[in-house]
GROMACS .gro file of C-alpha atoms in nm:
model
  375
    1UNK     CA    1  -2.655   1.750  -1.395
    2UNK     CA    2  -2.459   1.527  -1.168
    3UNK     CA    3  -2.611   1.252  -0.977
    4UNK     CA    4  -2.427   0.967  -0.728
    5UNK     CA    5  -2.520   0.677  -0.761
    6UNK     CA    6  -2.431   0.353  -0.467
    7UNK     CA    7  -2.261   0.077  -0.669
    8UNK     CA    8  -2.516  -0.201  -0.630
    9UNK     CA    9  -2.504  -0.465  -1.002
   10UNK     CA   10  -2.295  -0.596  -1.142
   11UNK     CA   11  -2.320  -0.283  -1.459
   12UNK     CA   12  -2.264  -0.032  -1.151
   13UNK     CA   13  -1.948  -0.268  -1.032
   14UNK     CA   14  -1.777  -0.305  -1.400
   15UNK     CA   15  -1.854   0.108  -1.464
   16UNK     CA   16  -1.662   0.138  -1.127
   17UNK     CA   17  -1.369  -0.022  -1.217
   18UNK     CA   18  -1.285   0.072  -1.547
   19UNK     CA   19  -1.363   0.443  -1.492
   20UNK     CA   20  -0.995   0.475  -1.407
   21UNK     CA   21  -0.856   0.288  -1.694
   22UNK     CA   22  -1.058   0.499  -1.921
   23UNK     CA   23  -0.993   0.826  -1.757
   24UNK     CA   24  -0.600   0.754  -1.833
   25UNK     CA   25  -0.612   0.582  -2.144
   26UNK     CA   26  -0.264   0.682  -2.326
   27UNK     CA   27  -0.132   0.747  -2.033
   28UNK     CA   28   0.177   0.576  -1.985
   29UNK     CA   29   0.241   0.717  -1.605
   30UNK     CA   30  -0.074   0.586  -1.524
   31UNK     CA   31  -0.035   0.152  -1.443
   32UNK     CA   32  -0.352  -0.087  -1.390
   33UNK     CA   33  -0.364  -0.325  -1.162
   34UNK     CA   34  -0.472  -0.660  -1.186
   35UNK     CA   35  -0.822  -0.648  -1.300
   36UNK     CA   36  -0.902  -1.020  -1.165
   37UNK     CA   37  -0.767  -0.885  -0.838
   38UNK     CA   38  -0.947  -0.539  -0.845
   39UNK     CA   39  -1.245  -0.736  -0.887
   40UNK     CA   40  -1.213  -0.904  -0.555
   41UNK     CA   41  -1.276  -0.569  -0.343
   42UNK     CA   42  -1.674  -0.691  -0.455
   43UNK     CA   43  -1.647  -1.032  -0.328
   44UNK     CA   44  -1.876  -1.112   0.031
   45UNK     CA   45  -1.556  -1.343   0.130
   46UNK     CA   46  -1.272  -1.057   0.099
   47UNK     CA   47  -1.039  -1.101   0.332
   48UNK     CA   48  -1.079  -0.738   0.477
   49UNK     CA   49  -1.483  -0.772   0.505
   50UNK     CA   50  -1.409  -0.928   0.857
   51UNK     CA   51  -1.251  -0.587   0.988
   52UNK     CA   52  -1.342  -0.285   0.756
   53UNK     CA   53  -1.726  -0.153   0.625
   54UNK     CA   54  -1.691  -0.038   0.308
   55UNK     CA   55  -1.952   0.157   0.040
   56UNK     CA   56  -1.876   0.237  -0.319
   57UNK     CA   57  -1.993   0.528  -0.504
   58UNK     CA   58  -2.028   0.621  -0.872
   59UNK     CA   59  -2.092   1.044  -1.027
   60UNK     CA   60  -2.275   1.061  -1.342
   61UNK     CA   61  -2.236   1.367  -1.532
   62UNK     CA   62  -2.533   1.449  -1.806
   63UNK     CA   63  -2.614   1.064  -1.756
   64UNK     CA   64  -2.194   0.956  -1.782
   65UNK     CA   65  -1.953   0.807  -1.548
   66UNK     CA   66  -1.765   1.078  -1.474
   67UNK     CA   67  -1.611   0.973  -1.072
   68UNK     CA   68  -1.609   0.723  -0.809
   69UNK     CA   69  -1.525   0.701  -0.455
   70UNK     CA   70  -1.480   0.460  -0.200
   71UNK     CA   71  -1.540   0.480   0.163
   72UNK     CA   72  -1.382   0.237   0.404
   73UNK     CA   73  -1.406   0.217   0.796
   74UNK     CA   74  -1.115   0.048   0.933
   75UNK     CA   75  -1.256  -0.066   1.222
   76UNK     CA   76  -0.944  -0.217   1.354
   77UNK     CA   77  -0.750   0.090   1.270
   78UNK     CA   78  -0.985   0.268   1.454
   79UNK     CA   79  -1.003   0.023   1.758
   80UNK     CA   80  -0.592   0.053   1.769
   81UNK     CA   81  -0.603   0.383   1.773
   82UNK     CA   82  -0.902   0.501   1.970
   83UNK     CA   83  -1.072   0.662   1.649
   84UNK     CA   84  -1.376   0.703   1.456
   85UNK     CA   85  -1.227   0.764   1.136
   86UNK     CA   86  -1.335   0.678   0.801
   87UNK     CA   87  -1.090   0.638   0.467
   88UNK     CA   88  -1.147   0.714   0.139
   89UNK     CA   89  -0.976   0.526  -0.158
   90UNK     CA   90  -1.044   0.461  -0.493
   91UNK     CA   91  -1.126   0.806  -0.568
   92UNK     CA   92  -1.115   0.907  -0.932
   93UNK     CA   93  -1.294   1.189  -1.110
   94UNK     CA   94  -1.278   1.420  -1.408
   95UNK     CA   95  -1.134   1.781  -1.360
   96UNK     CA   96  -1.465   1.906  -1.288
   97UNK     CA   97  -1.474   2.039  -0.884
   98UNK     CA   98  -1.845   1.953  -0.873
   99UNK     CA   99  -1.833   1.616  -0.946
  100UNK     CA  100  -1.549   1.557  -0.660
  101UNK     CA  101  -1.786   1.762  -0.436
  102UNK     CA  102  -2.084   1.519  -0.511
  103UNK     CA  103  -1.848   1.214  -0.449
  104UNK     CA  104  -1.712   1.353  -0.069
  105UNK     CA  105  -2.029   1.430   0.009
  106UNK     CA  106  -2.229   1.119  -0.094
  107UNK     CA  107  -1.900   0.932   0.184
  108UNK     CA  108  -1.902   1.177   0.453
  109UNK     CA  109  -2.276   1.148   0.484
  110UNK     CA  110  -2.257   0.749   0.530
  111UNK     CA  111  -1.974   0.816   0.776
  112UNK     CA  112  -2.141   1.010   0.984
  113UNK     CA  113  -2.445   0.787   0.959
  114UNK     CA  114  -2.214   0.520   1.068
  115UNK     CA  115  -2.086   0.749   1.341
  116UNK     CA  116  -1.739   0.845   1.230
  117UNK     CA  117  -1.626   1.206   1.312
  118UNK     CA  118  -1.354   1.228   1.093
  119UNK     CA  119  -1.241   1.109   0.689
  120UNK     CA  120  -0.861   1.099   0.597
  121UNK     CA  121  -0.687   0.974   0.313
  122UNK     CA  122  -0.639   0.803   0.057
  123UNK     CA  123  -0.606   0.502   0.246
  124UNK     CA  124  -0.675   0.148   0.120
  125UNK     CA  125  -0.802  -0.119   0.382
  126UNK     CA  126  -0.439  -0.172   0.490
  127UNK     CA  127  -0.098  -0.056   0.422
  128UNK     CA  128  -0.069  -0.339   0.149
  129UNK     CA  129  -0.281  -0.138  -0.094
  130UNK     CA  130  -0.204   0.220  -0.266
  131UNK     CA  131  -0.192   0.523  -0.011
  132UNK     CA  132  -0.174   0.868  -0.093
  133UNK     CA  133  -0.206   1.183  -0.358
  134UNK     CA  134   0.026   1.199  -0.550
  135UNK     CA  135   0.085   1.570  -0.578
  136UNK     CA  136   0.397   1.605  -0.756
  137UNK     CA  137   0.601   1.408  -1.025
  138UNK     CA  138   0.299   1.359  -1.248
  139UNK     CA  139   0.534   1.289  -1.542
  140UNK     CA  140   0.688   0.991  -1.392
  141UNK     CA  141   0.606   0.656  -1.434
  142UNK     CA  142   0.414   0.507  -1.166
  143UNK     CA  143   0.508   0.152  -1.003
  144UNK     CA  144   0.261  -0.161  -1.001
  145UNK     CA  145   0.232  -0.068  -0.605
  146UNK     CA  146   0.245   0.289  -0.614
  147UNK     CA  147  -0.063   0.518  -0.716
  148UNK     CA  148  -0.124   0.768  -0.976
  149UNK     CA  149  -0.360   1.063  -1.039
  150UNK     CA  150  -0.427   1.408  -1.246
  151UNK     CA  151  -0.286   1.700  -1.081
  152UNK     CA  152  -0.627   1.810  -1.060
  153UNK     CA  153  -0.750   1.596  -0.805
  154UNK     CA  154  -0.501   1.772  -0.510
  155UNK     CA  155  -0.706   2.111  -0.555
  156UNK     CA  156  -1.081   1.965  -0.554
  157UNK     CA  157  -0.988   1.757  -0.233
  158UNK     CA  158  -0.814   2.078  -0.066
  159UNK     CA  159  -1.141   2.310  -0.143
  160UNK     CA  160  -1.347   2.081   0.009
  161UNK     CA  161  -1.154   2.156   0.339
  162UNK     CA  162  -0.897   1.857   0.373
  163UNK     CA  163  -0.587   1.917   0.474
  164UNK     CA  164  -0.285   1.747   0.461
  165UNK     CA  165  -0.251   1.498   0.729
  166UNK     CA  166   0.140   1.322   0.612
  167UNK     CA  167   0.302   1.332   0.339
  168UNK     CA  168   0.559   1.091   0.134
  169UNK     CA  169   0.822   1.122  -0.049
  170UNK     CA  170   0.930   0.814  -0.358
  171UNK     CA  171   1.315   0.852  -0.469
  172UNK     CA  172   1.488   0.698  -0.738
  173UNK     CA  173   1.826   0.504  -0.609
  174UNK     CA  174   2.128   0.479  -0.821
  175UNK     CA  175   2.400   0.281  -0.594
  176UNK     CA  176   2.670   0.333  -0.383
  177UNK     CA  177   2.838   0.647  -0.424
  178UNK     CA  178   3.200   0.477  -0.480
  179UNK     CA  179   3.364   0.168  -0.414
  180UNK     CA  180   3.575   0.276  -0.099
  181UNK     CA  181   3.229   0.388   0.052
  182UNK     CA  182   3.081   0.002  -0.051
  183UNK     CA  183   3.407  -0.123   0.127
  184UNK     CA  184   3.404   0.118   0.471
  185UNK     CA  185   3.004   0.022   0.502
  186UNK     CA  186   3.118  -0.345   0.443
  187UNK     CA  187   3.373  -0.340   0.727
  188UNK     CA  188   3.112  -0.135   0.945
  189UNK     CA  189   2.894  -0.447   0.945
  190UNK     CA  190   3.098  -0.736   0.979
  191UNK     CA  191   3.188  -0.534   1.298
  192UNK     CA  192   2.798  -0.553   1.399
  193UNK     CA  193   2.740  -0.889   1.265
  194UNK     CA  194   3.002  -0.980   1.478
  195UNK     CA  195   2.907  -0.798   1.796
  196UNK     CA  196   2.578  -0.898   1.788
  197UNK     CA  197   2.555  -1.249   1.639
  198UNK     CA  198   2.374  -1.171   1.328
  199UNK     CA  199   2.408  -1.333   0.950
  200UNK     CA  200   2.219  -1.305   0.630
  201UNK     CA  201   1.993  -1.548   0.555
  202UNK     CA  202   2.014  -1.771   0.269
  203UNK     CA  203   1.701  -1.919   0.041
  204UNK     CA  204   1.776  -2.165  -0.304
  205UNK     CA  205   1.452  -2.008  -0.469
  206UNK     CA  206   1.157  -1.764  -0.406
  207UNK     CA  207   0.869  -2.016  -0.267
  208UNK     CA  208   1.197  -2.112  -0.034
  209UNK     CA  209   1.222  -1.797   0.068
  210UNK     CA  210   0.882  -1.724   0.224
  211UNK     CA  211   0.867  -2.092   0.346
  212UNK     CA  212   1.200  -2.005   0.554
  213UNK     CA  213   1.136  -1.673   0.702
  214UNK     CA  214   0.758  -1.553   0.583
  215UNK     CA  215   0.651  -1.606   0.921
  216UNK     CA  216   0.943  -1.437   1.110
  217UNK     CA  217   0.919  -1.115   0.840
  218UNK     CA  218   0.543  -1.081   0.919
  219UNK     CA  219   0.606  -1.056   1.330
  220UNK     CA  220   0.869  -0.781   1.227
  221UNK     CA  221   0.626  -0.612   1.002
  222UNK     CA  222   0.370  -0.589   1.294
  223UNK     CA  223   0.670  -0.510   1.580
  224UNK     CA  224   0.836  -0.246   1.334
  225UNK     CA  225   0.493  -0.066   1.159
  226UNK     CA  226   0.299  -0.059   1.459
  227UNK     CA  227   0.373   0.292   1.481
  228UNK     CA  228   0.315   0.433   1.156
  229UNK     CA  229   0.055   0.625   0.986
  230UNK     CA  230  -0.205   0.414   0.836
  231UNK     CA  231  -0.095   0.082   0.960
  232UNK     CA  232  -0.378  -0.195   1.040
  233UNK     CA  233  -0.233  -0.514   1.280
  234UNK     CA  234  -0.163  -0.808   1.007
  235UNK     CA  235  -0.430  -1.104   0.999
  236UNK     CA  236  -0.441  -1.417   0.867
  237UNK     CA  237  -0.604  -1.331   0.625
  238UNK     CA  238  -0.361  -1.068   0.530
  239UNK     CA  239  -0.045  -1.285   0.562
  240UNK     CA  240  -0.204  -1.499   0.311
  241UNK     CA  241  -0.279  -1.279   0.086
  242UNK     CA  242   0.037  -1.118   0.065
  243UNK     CA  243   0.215  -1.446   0.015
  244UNK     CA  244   0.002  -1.483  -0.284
  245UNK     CA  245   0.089  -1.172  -0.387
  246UNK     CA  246   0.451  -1.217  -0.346
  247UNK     CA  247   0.493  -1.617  -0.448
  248UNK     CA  248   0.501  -1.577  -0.818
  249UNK     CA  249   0.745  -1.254  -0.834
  250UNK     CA  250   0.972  -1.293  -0.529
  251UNK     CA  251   1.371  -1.382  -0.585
  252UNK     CA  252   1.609  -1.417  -0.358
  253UNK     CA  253   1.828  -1.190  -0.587
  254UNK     CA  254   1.630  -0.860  -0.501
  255UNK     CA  255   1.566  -0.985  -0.097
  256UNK     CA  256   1.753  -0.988   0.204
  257UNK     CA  257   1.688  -1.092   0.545
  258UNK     CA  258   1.942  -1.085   0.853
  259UNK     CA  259   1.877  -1.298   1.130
  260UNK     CA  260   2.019  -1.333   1.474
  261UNK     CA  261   2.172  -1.644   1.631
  262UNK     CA  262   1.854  -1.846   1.681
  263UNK     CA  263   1.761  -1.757   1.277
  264UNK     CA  264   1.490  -1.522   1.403
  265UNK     CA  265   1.460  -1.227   1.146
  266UNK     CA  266   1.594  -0.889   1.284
  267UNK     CA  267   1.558  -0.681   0.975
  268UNK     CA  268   1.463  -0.750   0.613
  269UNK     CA  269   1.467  -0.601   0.297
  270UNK     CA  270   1.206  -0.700  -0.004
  271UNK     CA  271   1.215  -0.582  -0.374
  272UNK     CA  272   1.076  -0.735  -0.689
  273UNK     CA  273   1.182  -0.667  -1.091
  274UNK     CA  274   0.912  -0.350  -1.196
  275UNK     CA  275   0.631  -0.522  -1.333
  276UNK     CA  276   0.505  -0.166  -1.480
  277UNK     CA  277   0.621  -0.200  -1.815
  278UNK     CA  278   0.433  -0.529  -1.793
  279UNK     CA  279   0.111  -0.313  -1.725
  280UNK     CA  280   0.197   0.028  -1.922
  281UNK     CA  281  -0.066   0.084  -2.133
  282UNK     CA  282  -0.357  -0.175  -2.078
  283UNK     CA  283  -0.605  -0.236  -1.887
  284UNK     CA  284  -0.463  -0.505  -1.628
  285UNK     CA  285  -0.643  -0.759  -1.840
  286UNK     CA  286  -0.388  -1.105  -1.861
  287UNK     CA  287  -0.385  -1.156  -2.213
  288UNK     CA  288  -0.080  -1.374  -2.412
  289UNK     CA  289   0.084  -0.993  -2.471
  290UNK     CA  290   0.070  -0.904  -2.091
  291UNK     CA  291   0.229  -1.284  -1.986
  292UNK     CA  292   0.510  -1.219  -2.232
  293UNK     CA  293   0.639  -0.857  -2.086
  294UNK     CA  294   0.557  -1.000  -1.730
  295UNK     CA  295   0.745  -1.248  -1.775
  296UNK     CA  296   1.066  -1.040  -1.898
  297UNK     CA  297   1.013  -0.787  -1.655
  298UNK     CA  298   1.105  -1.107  -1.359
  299UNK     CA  299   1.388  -1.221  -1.635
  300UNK     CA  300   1.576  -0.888  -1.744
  301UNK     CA  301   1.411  -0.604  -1.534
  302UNK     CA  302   1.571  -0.268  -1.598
  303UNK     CA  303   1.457  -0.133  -1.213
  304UNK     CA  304   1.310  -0.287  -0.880
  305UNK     CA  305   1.053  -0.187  -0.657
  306UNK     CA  306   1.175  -0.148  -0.297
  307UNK     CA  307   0.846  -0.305  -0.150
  308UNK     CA  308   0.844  -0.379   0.184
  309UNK     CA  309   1.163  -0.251   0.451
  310UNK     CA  310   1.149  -0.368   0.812
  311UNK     CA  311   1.390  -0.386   1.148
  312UNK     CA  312   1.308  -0.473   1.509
  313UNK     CA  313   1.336  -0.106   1.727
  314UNK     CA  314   1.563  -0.283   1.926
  315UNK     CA  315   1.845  -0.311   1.669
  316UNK     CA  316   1.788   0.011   1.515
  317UNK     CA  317   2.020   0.184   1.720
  318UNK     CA  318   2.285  -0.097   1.672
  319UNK     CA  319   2.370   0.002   1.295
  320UNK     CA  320   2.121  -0.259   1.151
  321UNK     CA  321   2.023  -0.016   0.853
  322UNK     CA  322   2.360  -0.029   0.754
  323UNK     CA  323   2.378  -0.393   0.671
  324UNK     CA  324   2.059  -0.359   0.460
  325UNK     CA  325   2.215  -0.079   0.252
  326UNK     CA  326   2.474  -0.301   0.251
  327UNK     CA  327   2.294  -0.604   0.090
  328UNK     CA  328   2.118  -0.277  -0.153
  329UNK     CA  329   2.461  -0.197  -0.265
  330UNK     CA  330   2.574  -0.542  -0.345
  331UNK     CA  331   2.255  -0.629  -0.576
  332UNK     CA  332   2.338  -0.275  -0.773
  333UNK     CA  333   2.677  -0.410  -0.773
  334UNK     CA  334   2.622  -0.784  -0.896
  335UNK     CA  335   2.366  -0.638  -1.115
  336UNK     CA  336   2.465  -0.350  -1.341
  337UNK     CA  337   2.145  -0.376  -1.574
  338UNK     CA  338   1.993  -0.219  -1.274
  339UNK     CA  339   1.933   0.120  -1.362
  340UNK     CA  340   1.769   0.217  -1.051
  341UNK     CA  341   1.580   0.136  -0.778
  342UNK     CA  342   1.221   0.326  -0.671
  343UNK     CA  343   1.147   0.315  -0.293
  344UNK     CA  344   0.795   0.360  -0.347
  345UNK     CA  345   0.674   0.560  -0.075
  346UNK     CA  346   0.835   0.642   0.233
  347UNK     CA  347   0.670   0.915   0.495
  348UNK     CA  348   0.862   1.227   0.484
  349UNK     CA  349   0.968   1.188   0.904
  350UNK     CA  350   1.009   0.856   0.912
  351UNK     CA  351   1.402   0.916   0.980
  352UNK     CA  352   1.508   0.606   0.981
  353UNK     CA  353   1.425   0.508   0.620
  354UNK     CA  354   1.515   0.848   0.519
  355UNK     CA  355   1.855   0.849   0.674
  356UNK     CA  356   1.891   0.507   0.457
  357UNK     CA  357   1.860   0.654   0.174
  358UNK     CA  358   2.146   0.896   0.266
  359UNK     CA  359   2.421   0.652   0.185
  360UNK     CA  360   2.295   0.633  -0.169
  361UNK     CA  361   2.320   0.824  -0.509
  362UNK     CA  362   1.921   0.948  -0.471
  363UNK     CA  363   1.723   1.135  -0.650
  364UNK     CA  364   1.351   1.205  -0.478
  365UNK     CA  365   1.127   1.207  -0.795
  366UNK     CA  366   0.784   1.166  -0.652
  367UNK     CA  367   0.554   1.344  -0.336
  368UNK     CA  368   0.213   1.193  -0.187
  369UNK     CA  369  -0.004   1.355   0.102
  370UNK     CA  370  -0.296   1.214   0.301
  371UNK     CA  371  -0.566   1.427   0.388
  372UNK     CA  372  -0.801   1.479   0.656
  373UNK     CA  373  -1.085   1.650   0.771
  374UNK     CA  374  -1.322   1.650   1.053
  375UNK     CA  375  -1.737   1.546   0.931
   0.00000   0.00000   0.00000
């Protein structure tokens, strides 16, 4: 018998989010995050409560957790984009189709109570949170940003009648192909640089960093996302948070920013040390054990996590990638314990970021798909 449940205590809140960690224990593909920060999706005073609705569900099999889900209207999303669409995220389930049937339907019923015509994803409450299936590359690691699932889980959503909205591709990058190609990209942008009165910025430390240019990089995010799938416009709130996020793990060894002649950011690059062997293999609890491998992963990390990527439209077409592959190419190059760097995702026709990628060594590894499907 399967019954769903609306998460309501705090029992019903806990079950919710350590279904996942128990449904993958042993897995070491599968990386927790942050419990203390999981937690906060519960919290009246979450930053997104302000512009998203949100519901959680739980699916009890013969009286055990055996699924959640959790439905989010975006109501800024939707207001951008003239929709009435609701996202679901957080879904997790055992390989049993009837239990991801009970889930859907328990969602799509409050959706259309809260007259929504339509449910796509996975989506989180913004672009800052996991997005997407993962629907191939199920034996390779995930990232600390980057989701993870069964195989499973792609054929109960696509019975149900979803049907793939995007999808994503996440490649492995090695470096520069050779040493004359590092030095003809080199020459390529101290030609632009020069044109166009543009320099790298410089930063003595991490919290210097974001002090210098945070503000600059989040009017770029909002002037260079605006037209991608699943973006929300960034908040306060948001900025905030994400400079939380960021303060304790950002270096200016693994960022790069380019500015023009009045220091205004034009394009910017951000990646941090993997933190998932930090994670691989617990339960996202901090405990001494957890400190120690975070802690080496910032020191010695053996990869990087491309996180965030962004360039003004206007200097797209002037060669500006080039510089940023450029600045790529140097920290492979400085830093030969580097044994790769994951892009995380990046949508499959977003050309620009996957013409990037071109002047690298690449290997794509990893495939994601949002869903949708009208209620």
């Amino acid at each position: 018998m399967i019954e769903v449940l609306e998460v309501k205590n705090r029992k019903q809140r806990k079950q919710f989010l350590e279904f996942p960690l128990d449904l993958y224990k042993g897995n070491l593909c599968f990386i927790p995050p942050l419990y203390m920060d999981e937690k906060k999706i519960f919290r009246k005073d979450y930053v997104y409560n302000s512009s998203c609705d949100s519901i959680f569900f739980l699916a009890l099999k013969d009286g055990a957790v055996a699924g959640r889900i959790q439905g989010i209207i975006q109501k800024d999303a939707n207001k951008k984009n003239g929709e009435k669409r609701c996202r679901f995220t957080r879904f997790d389930a055992i390989d049993d189709p009837e239990v991801s049937r009970a889930l859907f339907s328990a969602v799509e019923q409050w959706a259309k109570a809260q007259g929504m015509d339509t449910m796509c994803g996975p989506l989180g409450y913004s672009d800052l949170e996991k997005e997407g299936l993962l629907v191939d590359g199920f034996d390779v690691p995930a990232t600390f940003e980057s989701p993870y699932n069964g195989p499973w889980y792609q054929h109960h959503i696509e019975a149900l009648g979803y049907e793939k909205e995007v999808e994503y591709n996440g490649s492995f990058l090695y470096g520069v192909e050779s040493e004359e190609t590092l030095q003809e990209m080199e020459s390529l942008v101290d030609f632009i640089f020069k044109r166009y009165k543009l320099h790298f910025g410089t930063a003595k430390n991490g919290s210097d960093f974001l002090k210098k240019y945070a503000d600059g990089i989040f009017d770029l995010l909002d002037k260079s996302y605006e037209g991608l799938y699943g973006t929300v416009p960034f908040t306060e709130g948001m900025r905030k948070l994400m400079v939380d996020n960021f303060g304790l793990v950002i270096s200016p060894k693994w960022t790069a920013v380019i500015l023009d002649e009045n220091e205004k950011p034009v394009c910017f690059g951000i990646s941090i040390p993997s933190l998932a062997p930090a994670f691989a293999g617990t339960r996202g609890h901090i405990t001494p054990g957890l400190a120690w491998r975070f802690l080496r992963c910032l020191r010695t990390p053996e990869s990087i996590d491309m996180c965030l990527i962004g360039a003004d439209p206007e200097y797209l077409n002037r060669g500006i990638s080039a510089a940023l592959s450029v600045a790529i190419m140097k920290m492979f190059k400085e830093h030969p314990e580097i044994k790769y760097a994951d892009t995380l995702l990046n949508l499959e026709d977003n050309w620009a970021i996957q013409n990037q990628w071109k002047r690298f060594r690449r290997d794509i590894v990893k495939r994601y798909r949002c869903y949708a499907k009208k209620i």
